[in-house]
Amino acid sequence: MKRKIFYFLVLCFMVASCSNGGPEKEVEPDAVSDSVVVAEEEDTLDLFDEVEVPKSADELFNDFFYSFTSDESFQMSRIKFPLVCKDGDEKLKISRSDWKNFNRFTSQDYYSALYERENEIDLQKDTSLSHVSVEWIYLHDAYIEKYNFQRIKGVWILMDIEKSDFYHNPNGSFLRFYADFVCDSISYEKSLAHPLKLLISNEDDDTKYEEETLSESGWKDFKKDMPLPNEFLININYGQSYFSQNRKILLIEGVSNSLFVKYTFDRSNGQWRLFRIEI
C-alpha cells in the first residue's frame, strides 16, 4: 500500500511550490552546508553525505517518491537548487530558503494517473528509468504544473518545474473534454456509451472479471460511491506514450484504502465517451 500512498503524497505537496511558494523574482541560492549545495552551473550532483538512505530507495521511482514526501531532510537533499520554474518564456528561480514542504495536502483519499495502453501501467516497476515527470493538472484553470525528475549517479533529483496550458499538452483534447465531463451534468450524460460496461474483478482471481452493464440511473448511483476527480488530475509519466487521440485510461487508486477504479474513454467521430469501468 505504501507504493500507492506515495503517489498522492508527492503530488499534493508539490502543487503549491510553484504557484504559491515560488518567488515573484529571481532569487539567488543561499549559503548552506557543502554536503548539500548544488552549484547552479554544475551538471553533476555530489549530494547525500548527510542523508543516508538504502540503495533500494532509488531503484523504483515509487519508493523514492515515498521517501521524498515523508522525510523533509531527504527531500531537501534531492532538489537541484536554485530550482528553475518555467512559465512560457519566463523563468523564476526558487532558492533553498524559499522552498516549502507542502505535505499538508496529504488528507486526500485517492490519486489519479493517465495511460493509453494497459501494458504501460507496469512501467512504474521499471528499475531502469532515468526520467520521470509528475503533472498536477488544474481542470478549472486549464493549466498544468509538471515536475521533472532525473536519476543522476543512481539517485533521483527534482531538476525543474514547467507550467503550461492544456493546449500544449499531448493529452489536451481529452483534458478539455474531461473538465466539462465532470463539471457539467448534461455533458457527462451525453458522453456515456450505451451500454456502459462495468467489469468487476473476481475476489479470488483478479485476472478474471464479471461483466455487467450500467443504465443511466445505475451510473448516477455508481458515481456517488466512485467519484471522478473534478478539481484536478494527477499524472505520473514514467515514459508511457501519448500518441493516441482516441483512447485514454484514467486510473484511480486509494490512499490507505482499497479504492481501485479504471475508467476507459474512447473517441469516435470527434466525440469522447466513457465506455468501460473496471473495479
PDB file of N, CA, C and O in Angstrom, residues 16 34 56 89 120 137 158 169 187 203 205 207 209 211 213 215 218 236 238 250 257:
ATOM      1  N   ALA A  16       1.633  23.511  -4.493  1.00  0.00           N
ATOM      2  CA  ALA A  16       1.790  24.894  -4.045  1.00  0.00           C
ATOM      3  C   ALA A  16       3.184  25.436  -4.254  1.00  0.00           C
ATOM      4  O   ALA A  16       3.400  26.630  -4.188  1.00  0.00           O
ATOM      5  N   ASP A  34      28.267  22.479   2.566  1.00  0.00           N
ATOM      6  CA  ASP A  34      28.855  21.994   1.322  1.00  0.00           C
ATOM      7  C   ASP A  34      28.327  20.623   0.943  1.00  0.00           C
ATOM      8  O   ASP A  34      28.347  20.253  -0.225  1.00  0.00           O
ATOM      9  N   SER A  56      18.118   0.725  -2.205  1.00  0.00           N
ATOM     10  CA  SER A  56      16.855   0.303  -2.808  1.00  0.00           C
ATOM     11  C   SER A  56      15.856   1.446  -2.928  1.00  0.00           C
ATOM     12  O   SER A  56      14.912   1.379  -3.722  1.00  0.00           O
ATOM     13  N   ASP A  89       7.953  31.881 -21.590  1.00  0.00           N
ATOM     14  CA  ASP A  89       9.295  32.442 -21.770  1.00  0.00           C
ATOM     15  C   ASP A  89       9.905  32.924 -20.450  1.00  0.00           C
ATOM     16  O   ASP A  89      11.064  33.327 -20.414  1.00  0.00           O
ATOM     17  N   GLU A 120       1.387  -0.472 -20.306  1.00  0.00           N
ATOM     18  CA  GLU A 120       2.287   0.575 -19.828  1.00  0.00           C
ATOM     19  C   GLU A 120       2.059   0.920 -18.359  1.00  0.00           C
ATOM     20  O   GLU A 120       2.868   1.627 -17.755  1.00  0.00           O
ATOM     21  N   ILE A 137      -2.620  18.643 -12.750  1.00  0.00           N
ATOM     22  CA  ILE A 137      -3.464  19.187 -13.805  1.00  0.00           C
ATOM     23  C   ILE A 137      -4.672  19.893 -13.199  1.00  0.00           C
ATOM     24  O   ILE A 137      -5.545  19.256 -12.602  1.00  0.00           O
ATOM     25  N   LEU A 158      14.916  16.203  -8.268  1.00  0.00           N
ATOM     26  CA  LEU A 158      13.962  17.135  -8.874  1.00  0.00           C
ATOM     27  C   LEU A 158      14.758  18.226  -9.558  1.00  0.00           C
ATOM     28  O   LEU A 158      15.460  18.997  -8.909  1.00  0.00           O
ATOM     29  N   ASN A 169      -0.327  20.350 -24.292  1.00  0.00           N
ATOM     30  CA  ASN A 169      -0.144  19.038 -23.692  1.00  0.00           C
ATOM     31  C   ASN A 169      -0.661  17.966 -24.636  1.00  0.00           C
ATOM     32  O   ASN A 169      -1.719  18.153 -25.262  1.00  0.00           O
ATOM     33  N   SER A 187     -23.367  17.413 -19.919  1.00  0.00           N
ATOM     34  CA  SER A 187     -22.256  16.958 -20.749  1.00  0.00           C
ATOM     35  C   SER A 187     -21.928  15.496 -20.470  1.00  0.00           C
ATOM     36  O   SER A 187     -21.759  14.704 -21.388  1.00  0.00           O
ATOM     37  N   GLU A 203     -12.789 -11.759  -6.669  1.00  0.00           N
ATOM     38  CA  GLU A 203     -12.040 -11.641  -5.424  1.00  0.00           C
ATOM     39  C   GLU A 203     -10.946 -12.694  -5.312  1.00  0.00           C
ATOM     40  O   GLU A 203      -9.906 -12.462  -4.689  1.00  0.00           O
ATOM     41  N   ASP A 205      -9.467 -14.246  -8.031  1.00  0.00           N
ATOM     42  CA  ASP A 205      -8.558 -14.184  -9.176  1.00  0.00           C
ATOM     43  C   ASP A 205      -8.761 -12.841  -9.872  1.00  0.00           C
ATOM     44  O   ASP A 205      -9.721 -12.660 -10.617  1.00  0.00           O
ATOM     45  N   THR A 207      -7.460 -11.547 -12.300  1.00  0.00           N
ATOM     46  CA  THR A 207      -7.350 -11.535 -13.763  1.00  0.00           C
ATOM     47  C   THR A 207      -8.692 -11.851 -14.425  1.00  0.00           C
ATOM     48  O   THR A 207      -8.813 -11.770 -15.644  1.00  0.00           O
ATOM     49  N   TYR A 209     -12.975 -11.237 -14.587  1.00  0.00           N
ATOM     50  CA  TYR A 209     -13.960 -10.204 -14.315  1.00  0.00           C
ATOM     51  C   TYR A 209     -15.361 -10.723 -14.585  1.00  0.00           C
ATOM     52  O   TYR A 209     -15.575 -11.569 -15.465  1.00  0.00           O
ATOM     53  N   GLU A 211     -18.885  -9.246 -15.949  1.00  0.00           N
ATOM     54  CA  GLU A 211     -19.297  -8.082 -16.742  1.00  0.00           C
ATOM     55  C   GLU A 211     -20.771  -7.771 -16.529  1.00  0.00           C
ATOM     56  O   GLU A 211     -21.623  -8.651 -16.585  1.00  0.00           O
ATOM     57  N   THR A 213     -23.750  -4.262 -17.159  1.00  0.00           N
ATOM     58  CA  THR A 213     -23.964  -3.003 -17.870  1.00  0.00           C
ATOM     59  C   THR A 213     -24.646  -2.023 -16.919  1.00  0.00           C
ATOM     60  O   THR A 213     -25.432  -2.426 -16.049  1.00  0.00           O
ATOM     61  N   SER A 215     -27.096   1.272 -16.526  1.00  0.00           N
ATOM     62  CA  SER A 215     -28.063   2.194 -17.107  1.00  0.00           C
ATOM     63  C   SER A 215     -27.701   3.602 -16.669  1.00  0.00           C
ATOM     64  O   SER A 215     -26.778   3.810 -15.863  1.00  0.00           O
ATOM     65  N   GLY A 218     -28.170   3.733 -13.077  1.00  0.00           N
ATOM     66  CA  GLY A 218     -27.136   2.939 -12.441  1.00  0.00           C
ATOM     67  C   GLY A 218     -25.808   3.675 -12.399  1.00  0.00           C
ATOM     68  O   GLY A 218     -25.058   3.592 -11.415  1.00  0.00           O
ATOM     69  N   ILE A 236       1.463  10.748 -13.339  1.00  0.00           N
ATOM     70  CA  ILE A 236       2.888  10.435 -13.295  1.00  0.00           C
ATOM     71  C   ILE A 236       3.263   9.809 -14.626  1.00  0.00           C
ATOM     72  O   ILE A 236       2.711   8.788 -15.018  1.00  0.00           O
ATOM     73  N   TYR A 238       5.908   7.915 -16.501  1.00  0.00           N
ATOM     74  CA  TYR A 238       7.115   7.099 -16.419  1.00  0.00           C
ATOM     75  C   TYR A 238       7.763   6.910 -17.786  1.00  0.00           C
ATOM     76  O   TYR A 238       8.817   6.287 -17.894  1.00  0.00           O
ATOM     77  N   LEU A 250      -8.100   6.393 -17.328  1.00  0.00           N
ATOM     78  CA  LEU A 250      -7.933   7.139 -16.088  1.00  0.00           C
ATOM     79  C   LEU A 250      -7.951   6.145 -14.938  1.00  0.00           C
ATOM     80  O   LEU A 250      -8.969   5.517 -14.652  1.00  0.00           O
ATOM     81  N   ASN A 257      -6.656   3.053   1.496  1.00  0.00           N
ATOM     82  CA  ASN A 257      -7.930   2.355   1.368  1.00  0.00           C
ATOM     83  C   ASN A 257      -7.871   1.491   0.116  1.00  0.00           C
ATOM     84  O   ASN A 257      -6.911   1.537  -0.643  1.00  0.00           O
TER      85      ASN A 257
END
